[in-house]
PDB file of C-alpha atoms in Angstrom:
ATOM      1  CA  ASP A  29     -12.360  42.024  -7.181  1.00  0.00           C
ATOM      2  CA  ALA A  30     -14.534  42.911 -10.532  1.00  0.00           C
ATOM      3  CA  GLY A  31     -17.545  45.085  -9.214  1.00  0.00           C
ATOM      4  CA  VAL A  32     -20.512  45.384 -11.367  1.00  0.00           C
ATOM      5  CA  ILE A  33     -20.177  45.592 -15.494  1.00  0.00           C
ATOM      6  CA  GLN A  34     -22.480  47.195 -17.080  1.00  0.00           C
ATOM      7  CA  SER A  35     -22.058  47.748 -21.514  1.00  0.00           C
ATOM      8  CA  PRO A  36     -21.302  50.127 -23.627  1.00  0.00           C
ATOM      9  CA  ARG A  37     -20.754  52.707 -21.203  1.00  0.00           C
ATOM     10  CA  HIS A  38     -22.365  55.353 -23.760  1.00  0.00           C
ATOM     11  CA  GLU A  39     -24.655  54.165 -26.232  1.00  0.00           C
ATOM     12  CA  VAL A  40     -26.107  57.087 -29.121  1.00  0.00           C
ATOM     13  CA  THR A  41     -29.526  56.574 -31.377  1.00  0.00           C
ATOM     14  CA  GLU A  42     -31.298  56.982 -33.322  1.00  0.00           C
ATOM     15  CA  MET A  43     -35.445  56.903 -31.690  1.00  0.00           C
ATOM     16  CA  GLY A  44     -37.695  53.618 -32.607  1.00  0.00           C
ATOM     17  CA  GLN A  45     -34.301  51.588 -32.599  1.00  0.00           C
ATOM     18  CA  GLU A  46     -33.920  48.739 -30.356  1.00  0.00           C
ATOM     19  CA  VAL A  47     -31.854  49.487 -27.618  1.00  0.00           C
ATOM     20  CA  THR A  48     -29.553  46.499 -25.417  1.00  0.00           C
ATOM     21  CA  LEU A  49     -28.287  47.443 -22.234  1.00  0.00           C
ATOM     22  CA  ARG A  50     -26.035  44.510 -20.767  1.00  0.00           C
ATOM     23  CA  CYS A  51     -24.898  43.778 -16.644  1.00  0.00           C
ATOM     24  CA  LYS A  52     -22.545  41.149 -15.178  1.00  0.00           C
ATOM     25  CA  PRO A  53     -23.363  41.123 -11.198  1.00  0.00           C
ATOM     26  CA  ILE A  54     -20.743  41.082  -8.971  1.00  0.00           C
ATOM     27  CA  SER A  55     -19.550  37.031  -8.471  1.00  0.00           C
ATOM     28  CA  GLY A  56     -21.409  34.742  -5.702  1.00  0.00           C
ATOM     29  CA  HIS A  57     -24.209  37.465  -6.045  1.00  0.00           C
ATOM     30  CA  ASN A  58     -28.557  35.925  -5.669  1.00  0.00           C
ATOM     31  CA  SER A  59     -30.064  39.578  -6.209  1.00  0.00           C
ATOM     32  CA  LEU A  60     -30.409  42.365  -9.668  1.00  0.00           C
ATOM     33  CA  PHE A  61     -31.279  45.408  -9.542  1.00  0.00           C
ATOM     34  CA  TRP A  62     -31.965  47.223 -12.805  1.00  0.00           C
ATOM     35  CA  TYR A  63     -32.260  51.294 -12.182  1.00  0.00           C
ATOM     36  CA  ARG A  64     -32.685  54.651 -13.949  1.00  0.00           C
ATOM     37  CA  GLN A  65     -31.477  57.850 -13.446  1.00  0.00           C
ATOM     38  CA  THR A  66     -32.464  61.484 -14.421  1.00  0.00           C
ATOM     39  CA  MET A  67     -32.721  65.022 -13.407  1.00  0.00           C
ATOM     40  CA  MET A  68     -36.315  65.246 -13.183  1.00  0.00           C
ATOM     41  CA  ARG A  69     -37.643  61.591 -11.151  1.00  0.00           C
ATOM     42  CA  GLY A  70     -33.897  60.705  -9.898  1.00  0.00           C
ATOM     43  CA  LEU A  71     -33.428  57.619  -9.485  1.00  0.00           C
ATOM     44  CA  GLU A  72     -35.593  54.737 -10.157  1.00  0.00           C
ATOM     45  CA  LEU A  73     -36.251  51.084  -9.412  1.00  0.00           C
ATOM     46  CA  LEU A  74     -36.647  49.509 -12.930  1.00  0.00           C
ATOM     47  CA  ILE A  75     -37.188  45.844 -12.201  1.00  0.00           C
ATOM     48  CA  TYR A  76     -35.862  43.485  -9.049  1.00  0.00           C
ATOM     49  CA  PHE A  77     -33.717  39.686 -10.145  1.00  0.00           C
ATOM     50  CA  ASN A  78     -33.274  37.064  -7.718  1.00  0.00           C
ATOM     51  CA  ASN A  79     -32.075  33.889  -8.065  1.00  0.00           C
ATOM     52  CA  ASN A  80     -32.816  34.710 -11.530  1.00  0.00           C
ATOM     53  CA  VAL A  81     -36.635  34.906 -11.168  1.00  0.00           C
ATOM     54  CA  PRO A  82     -37.750  39.124 -12.582  1.00  0.00           C
ATOM     55  CA  ILE A  83     -40.023  40.070  -9.000  1.00  0.00           C
ATOM     56  CA  ASP A  84     -41.250  42.783  -8.790  1.00  0.00           C
ATOM     57  CA  ASP A  85     -41.131  44.498 -12.211  1.00  0.00           C
ATOM     58  CA  SER A  86     -43.575  47.475 -10.933  1.00  0.00           C
ATOM     59  CA  GLY A  87     -40.977  50.490 -12.044  1.00  0.00           C
ATOM     60  CA  MET A  88     -41.055  49.443 -15.783  1.00  0.00           C
ATOM     61  CA  PRO A  89     -42.383  51.954 -17.899  1.00  0.00           C
ATOM     62  CA  GLU A  90     -44.042  50.788 -19.828  1.00  0.00           C
ATOM     63  CA  ASP A  91     -44.279  47.193 -22.702  1.00  0.00           C
ATOM     64  CA  ARG A  92     -41.158  49.047 -24.643  1.00  0.00           C
ATOM     65  CA  PHE A  93     -39.338  47.809 -22.147  1.00  0.00           C
ATOM     66  CA  SER A  94     -37.822  44.050 -20.548  1.00  0.00           C
ATOM     67  CA  ALA A  95     -35.640  42.708 -19.210  1.00  0.00           C
ATOM     68  CA  LYS A  96     -34.317  38.973 -18.367  1.00  0.00           C
ATOM     69  CA  MET A  97     -31.450  37.286 -16.262  1.00  0.00           C
ATOM     70  CA  PRO A  98     -30.606  33.781 -18.001  1.00  0.00           C
ATOM     71  CA  ASN A  99     -28.205  32.598 -15.588  1.00  0.00           C
ATOM     72  CA  ALA A 100     -26.944  34.344 -12.909  1.00  0.00           C
ATOM     73  CA  SER A 101     -23.689  36.571 -14.590  1.00  0.00           C
ATOM     74  CA  PHE A 102     -25.191  38.211 -16.533  1.00  0.00           C
ATOM     75  CA  SER A 103     -29.149  40.752 -17.403  1.00  0.00           C
ATOM     76  CA  THR A 104     -30.307  41.742 -20.566  1.00  0.00           C
ATOM     77  CA  LEU A 105     -31.945  45.425 -20.096  1.00  0.00           C
ATOM     78  CA  LYS A 106     -33.830  46.327 -23.697  1.00  0.00           C
ATOM     79  CA  ILE A 107     -35.791  49.283 -25.179  1.00  0.00           C
ATOM     80  CA  GLN A 108     -38.017  48.229 -28.194  1.00  0.00           C
ATOM     81  CA  PRO A 109     -38.643  50.660 -30.501  1.00  0.00           C
ATOM     82  CA  SER A 110     -36.578  53.509 -28.033  1.00  0.00           C
ATOM     83  CA  GLU A 111     -38.400  57.514 -27.492  1.00  0.00           C
ATOM     84  CA  PRO A 112     -36.010  60.538 -26.756  1.00  0.00           C
ATOM     85  CA  ARG A 113     -37.711  60.229 -23.128  1.00  0.00           C
ATOM     86  CA  ASP A 114     -35.942  57.333 -22.334  1.00  0.00           C
ATOM     87  CA  SER A 115     -32.769  59.322 -22.173  1.00  0.00           C
ATOM     88  CA  ALA A 116     -30.824  58.696 -18.699  1.00  0.00           C
ATOM     89  CA  VAL A 117     -28.587  57.109 -16.834  1.00  0.00           C
ATOM     90  CA  TYR A 118     -29.114  53.115 -15.759  1.00  0.00           C
ATOM     91  CA  PHE A 119     -27.837  51.585 -13.266  1.00  0.00           C
ATOM     92  CA  CYS A 120     -27.497  48.272 -12.933  1.00  0.00           C
ATOM     93  CA  ALA A 121     -26.583  46.886  -8.820  1.00  0.00           C
ATOM     94  CA  SER A 122     -26.278  43.876  -7.354  1.00  0.00           C
ATOM     95  CA  THR A 123     -26.044  42.294  -3.922  1.00  0.00           C
ATOM     96  CA  LYS A 124     -25.618  39.049  -1.867  1.00  0.00           C
ATOM     97  CA  GLU A 125     -29.623  38.603  -0.701  1.00  0.00           C
ATOM     98  CA  GLY A 126     -30.674  37.395   3.252  1.00  0.00           C
ATOM     99  CA  ALA A 127     -29.744  39.799   5.798  1.00  0.00           C
ATOM    100  CA  ARG A 128     -31.604  43.046   4.928  1.00  0.00           C
ATOM    101  CA  ASN A 129     -29.149  45.274   5.557  1.00  0.00           C
ATOM    102  CA  GLN A 130     -26.734  43.680   2.897  1.00  0.00           C
ATOM    103  CA  PRO A 131     -25.679  46.584   0.486  1.00  0.00           C
ATOM    104  CA  GLN A 132     -26.428  47.396  -3.257  1.00  0.00           C
ATOM    105  CA  HIS A 133     -22.819  47.178  -5.508  1.00  0.00           C
ATOM    106  CA  PHE A 134     -23.596  49.105  -8.644  1.00  0.00           C
ATOM    107  CA  GLY A 135     -21.811  48.958 -11.688  1.00  0.00           C
ATOM    108  CA  ASP A 136     -21.034  52.456 -13.560  1.00  0.00           C
ATOM    109  CA  GLY A 137     -24.007  53.634 -15.585  1.00  0.00           C
ATOM    110  CA  THR A 138     -25.274  53.161 -19.326  1.00  0.00           C
ATOM    111  CA  ARG A 139     -25.358  56.566 -20.378  1.00  0.00           C
ATOM    112  CA  LEU A 140     -28.108  56.363 -23.488  1.00  0.00           C
ATOM    113  CA  SER A 141     -28.892  59.451 -25.542  1.00  0.00           C
ATOM    114  CA  ILE A 142     -32.275  58.538 -27.779  1.00  0.00           C
ATOM    115  CA  LEU A 143     -31.921  61.187 -31.123  1.00  0.00           C
TER     116      LEU A 143
ATOM    117  CA  GLY B   5     -45.136  54.460   1.445  1.00  0.00           C
ATOM    118  CA  ASP B   6     -41.723  54.363   2.404  1.00  0.00           C
ATOM    119  CA  SER B   7     -40.239  57.594   1.856  1.00  0.00           C
ATOM    120  CA  VAL B   8     -36.459  59.442   1.500  1.00  0.00           C
ATOM    121  CA  THR B   9     -35.732  63.935   2.096  1.00  0.00           C
ATOM    122  CA  GLN B  10     -32.876  65.465   1.566  1.00  0.00           C
ATOM    123  CA  MET B  11     -32.175  68.336   1.387  1.00  0.00           C
ATOM    124  CA  GLU B  12     -31.887  70.227  -1.556  1.00  0.00           C
ATOM    125  CA  GLY B  13     -28.536  70.680  -3.514  1.00  0.00           C
ATOM    126  CA  PRO B  14     -26.029  72.534  -4.758  1.00  0.00           C
ATOM    127  CA  VAL B  15     -24.599  72.557  -1.448  1.00  0.00           C
ATOM    128  CA  THR B  16     -21.103  75.136  -2.124  1.00  0.00           C
ATOM    129  CA  LEU B  17     -18.296  74.675   0.851  1.00  0.00           C
ATOM    130  CA  SER B  18     -14.886  76.280   0.425  1.00  0.00           C
ATOM    131  CA  GLU B  19     -12.184  73.273   1.725  1.00  0.00           C
ATOM    132  CA  GLU B  20     -11.173  71.951   5.469  1.00  0.00           C
ATOM    133  CA  ALA B  21     -15.270  73.804   6.191  1.00  0.00           C
ATOM    134  CA  PHE B  22     -18.089  71.873   7.802  1.00  0.00           C
ATOM    135  CA  LEU B  23     -20.695  69.797   6.285  1.00  0.00           C
ATOM    136  CA  THR B  24     -23.774  68.805   7.611  1.00  0.00           C
ATOM    137  CA  ILE B  25     -26.483  67.371   4.671  1.00  0.00           C
ATOM    138  CA  ASN B  26     -29.957  66.000   6.099  1.00  0.00           C
ATOM    139  CA  CYS B  27     -31.962  63.611   5.173  1.00  0.00           C
ATOM    140  CA  THR B  28     -35.126  62.260   7.053  1.00  0.00           C
ATOM    141  CA  TYR B  29     -37.508  58.732   6.153  1.00  0.00           C
ATOM    142  CA  THR B  30     -41.359  57.824   6.247  1.00  0.00           C
ATOM    143  CA  ALA B  31     -40.939  54.342   6.934  1.00  0.00           C
ATOM    144  CA  THR B  32     -43.012  52.063   8.304  1.00  0.00           C
ATOM    145  CA  GLY B  33     -41.263  49.716  10.378  1.00  0.00           C
ATOM    146  CA  TYR B  34     -37.278  49.480  11.335  1.00  0.00           C
ATOM    147  CA  PRO B  35     -35.590  49.761   8.629  1.00  0.00           C
ATOM    148  CA  SER B  36     -32.115  50.374   7.249  1.00  0.00           C
ATOM    149  CA  LEU B  37     -30.224  53.252   6.273  1.00  0.00           C
ATOM    150  CA  PHE B  38     -27.326  53.885   3.651  1.00  0.00           C
ATOM    151  CA  TRP B  39     -25.792  56.724   2.043  1.00  0.00           C
ATOM    152  CA  TYR B  40     -24.284  56.411  -1.531  1.00  0.00           C
ATOM    153  CA  VAL B  41     -21.841  58.722  -3.018  1.00  0.00           C
ATOM    154  CA  GLN B  42     -21.586  58.678  -6.646  1.00  0.00           C
ATOM    155  CA  TYR B  43     -18.245  60.976  -8.461  1.00  0.00           C
ATOM    156  CA  PRO B  44     -19.058  62.289 -11.918  1.00  0.00           C
ATOM    157  CA  GLY B  45     -19.389  59.938 -14.354  1.00  0.00           C
ATOM    158  CA  GLU B  46     -20.013  56.616 -12.369  1.00  0.00           C
ATOM    159  CA  GLY B  47     -22.409  54.570  -9.886  1.00  0.00           C
ATOM    160  CA  LEU B  48     -23.358  54.851  -6.722  1.00  0.00           C
ATOM    161  CA  GLN B  49     -20.430  53.957  -4.036  1.00  0.00           C
ATOM    162  CA  LEU B  50     -21.872  53.436  -0.421  1.00  0.00           C
ATOM    163  CA  LEU B  51     -20.631  55.014   1.889  1.00  0.00           C
ATOM    164  CA  LEU B  52     -21.599  54.600   5.709  1.00  0.00           C
ATOM    165  CA  LYS B  53     -25.049  52.302   6.358  1.00  0.00           C
ATOM    166  CA  ALA B  54     -26.587  52.396   9.660  1.00  0.00           C
ATOM    167  CA  THR B  55     -29.106  49.382  10.889  1.00  0.00           C
ATOM    168  CA  LYS B  56     -31.399  49.988  14.033  1.00  0.00           C
ATOM    169  CA  ALA B  57     -31.624  53.596  15.543  1.00  0.00           C
ATOM    170  CA  ASP B  58     -27.967  54.887  17.648  1.00  0.00           C
ATOM    171  CA  ASP B  59     -26.126  52.607  15.330  1.00  0.00           C
ATOM    172  CA  LYS B  60     -23.245  54.987  14.066  1.00  0.00           C
ATOM    173  CA  GLY B  61     -22.035  54.742  10.541  1.00  0.00           C
ATOM    174  CA  SER B  62     -18.669  56.572   9.637  1.00  0.00           C
ATOM    175  CA  ASN B  63     -16.545  56.138   5.872  1.00  0.00           C
ATOM    176  CA  LYS B  64     -13.742  58.309   4.785  1.00  0.00           C
ATOM    177  CA  GLY B  65     -14.104  60.783   7.990  1.00  0.00           C
ATOM    178  CA  PHE B  66     -17.705  61.425   6.714  1.00  0.00           C
ATOM    179  CA  GLU B  67     -20.294  60.272   9.981  1.00  0.00           C
ATOM    180  CA  ALA B  68     -24.191  59.568  10.683  1.00  0.00           C
ATOM    181  CA  THR B  69     -26.536  58.762  13.024  1.00  0.00           C
ATOM    182  CA  TYR B  70     -29.667  56.702  13.162  1.00  0.00           C
ATOM    183  CA  ARG B  71     -31.688  58.513  15.181  1.00  0.00           C
ATOM    184  CA  LYS B  72     -35.091  56.734  15.694  1.00  0.00           C
ATOM    185  CA  GLU B  73     -36.801  59.538  17.268  1.00  0.00           C
ATOM    186  CA  THR B  74     -36.220  62.342  14.964  1.00  0.00           C
ATOM    187  CA  THR B  75     -36.486  59.961  12.377  1.00  0.00           C
ATOM    188  CA  SER B  76     -32.963  61.175  10.303  1.00  0.00           C
ATOM    189  CA  PHE B  77     -29.142  60.231   9.121  1.00  0.00           C
ATOM    190  CA  HIS B  78     -28.118  63.263   8.570  1.00  0.00           C
ATOM    191  CA  LEU B  79     -24.246  62.804   7.387  1.00  0.00           C
ATOM    192  CA  GLU B  80     -22.068  65.185   8.643  1.00  0.00           C
ATOM    193  CA  LYS B  81     -17.841  65.803   8.055  1.00  0.00           C
ATOM    194  CA  GLY B  82     -15.812  67.705   9.691  1.00  0.00           C
ATOM    195  CA  SER B  83     -13.251  69.233   6.913  1.00  0.00           C
ATOM    196  CA  VAL B  84     -13.724  68.813   3.364  1.00  0.00           C
ATOM    197  CA  GLN B  85     -11.234  67.611   0.351  1.00  0.00           C
ATOM    198  CA  VAL B  86     -12.236  69.254  -2.925  1.00  0.00           C
ATOM    199  CA  SER B  87     -12.166  65.277  -3.212  1.00  0.00           C
ATOM    200  CA  ASP B  88     -15.336  65.044  -2.206  1.00  0.00           C
ATOM    201  CA  SER B  89     -17.079  66.637  -4.595  1.00  0.00           C
ATOM    202  CA  ALA B  90     -19.449  64.650  -5.720  1.00  0.00           C
ATOM    203  CA  VAL B  91     -23.817  63.377  -5.029  1.00  0.00           C
ATOM    204  CA  TYR B  92     -24.566  62.061  -2.225  1.00  0.00           C
ATOM    205  CA  PHE B  93     -28.613  59.858  -1.417  1.00  0.00           C
ATOM    206  CA  CYS B  94     -29.616  59.574   1.370  1.00  0.00           C
ATOM    207  CA  ALA B  95     -31.456  55.698   1.255  1.00  0.00           C
ATOM    208  CA  LEU B  96     -33.202  53.433   3.442  1.00  0.00           C
ATOM    209  CA  ARG B  97     -34.391  49.534   3.040  1.00  0.00           C
ATOM    210  CA  ASP B  98     -36.893  48.737   5.082  1.00  0.00           C
ATOM    211  CA  GLY B  99     -37.164  45.558   7.304  1.00  0.00           C
ATOM    212  CA  SER B 100     -38.737  42.936   4.827  1.00  0.00           C
ATOM    213  CA  GLY B 101     -38.334  44.774   1.739  1.00  0.00           C
ATOM    214  CA  TYR B 102     -35.311  44.088  -1.383  1.00  0.00           C
ATOM    215  CA  ALA B 103     -35.943  47.743  -2.929  1.00  0.00           C
ATOM    216  CA  LEU B 104     -33.714  50.392  -1.916  1.00  0.00           C
ATOM    217  CA  ASN B 105     -35.768  53.963  -1.308  1.00  0.00           C
ATOM    218  CA  PHE B 106     -33.277  56.841  -2.835  1.00  0.00           C
ATOM    219  CA  GLY B 107     -33.415  60.639  -2.080  1.00  0.00           C
ATOM    220  CA  LYS B 108     -33.029  62.779  -5.501  1.00  0.00           C
ATOM    221  CA  GLY B 109     -29.719  63.446  -4.015  1.00  0.00           C
ATOM    222  CA  THR B 110     -27.308  66.332  -2.556  1.00  0.00           C
ATOM    223  CA  SER B 111     -24.850  67.916  -5.078  1.00  0.00           C
ATOM    224  CA  LEU B 112     -21.794  68.857  -3.445  1.00  0.00           C
ATOM    225  CA  LEU B 113     -19.255  71.219  -4.244  1.00  0.00           C
ATOM    226  CA  VAL B 114     -16.073  71.824  -2.740  1.00  0.00           C
ATOM    227  CA  THR B 115     -13.688  74.876  -3.493  1.00  0.00           C
ATOM    228  CA  PRO B 116      -9.706  75.171  -2.902  1.00  0.00           C
TER     229      PRO B 116
END
């Protein structure tokens, strides 16, 4: 079975540029999460979608960050304009909601470097 | 709010040594508890889980017991291998929530 697929795996860009990260959740999963991982802050939840609807975006750092889920098989996380402090590994995870002990399945992440 | 505290790393062990990584939590209600493992350059993978007090999760020789009285979920393995070198994350999900609260992670290095 295909797992959560993220692209690109690595992104290096200059500050001020727009960055778009992509995620394809596992087929049949109805919940999707975007996380950011840094050495200083560990894993932080940015936003949570359920049935394609954003439920909790309280973790989104600021207005420069936006996320969409136009359908059940695709989500994007966009940063515009990007800043060096946005450099991190961004993970997407999905799960099938309905039982509280269902684990989240993670993609391999996008390593983002803003110069 | 809910939180997870893990022992600081890095932990360095020789092959075949006994491993313990401590994890304690603070939560209201009755959370589910998880251990995830992250190998270099990869995402997090579920290692094991426990959903109620006294449950023991186990996988690949790793074990952890949900201890409500001590609010702990320590990870143990009797004999580690070089291939176990990774970062280990303890996490909880409360009964009414959807999000995982992760600890900071503990880096493990196993040397031959």
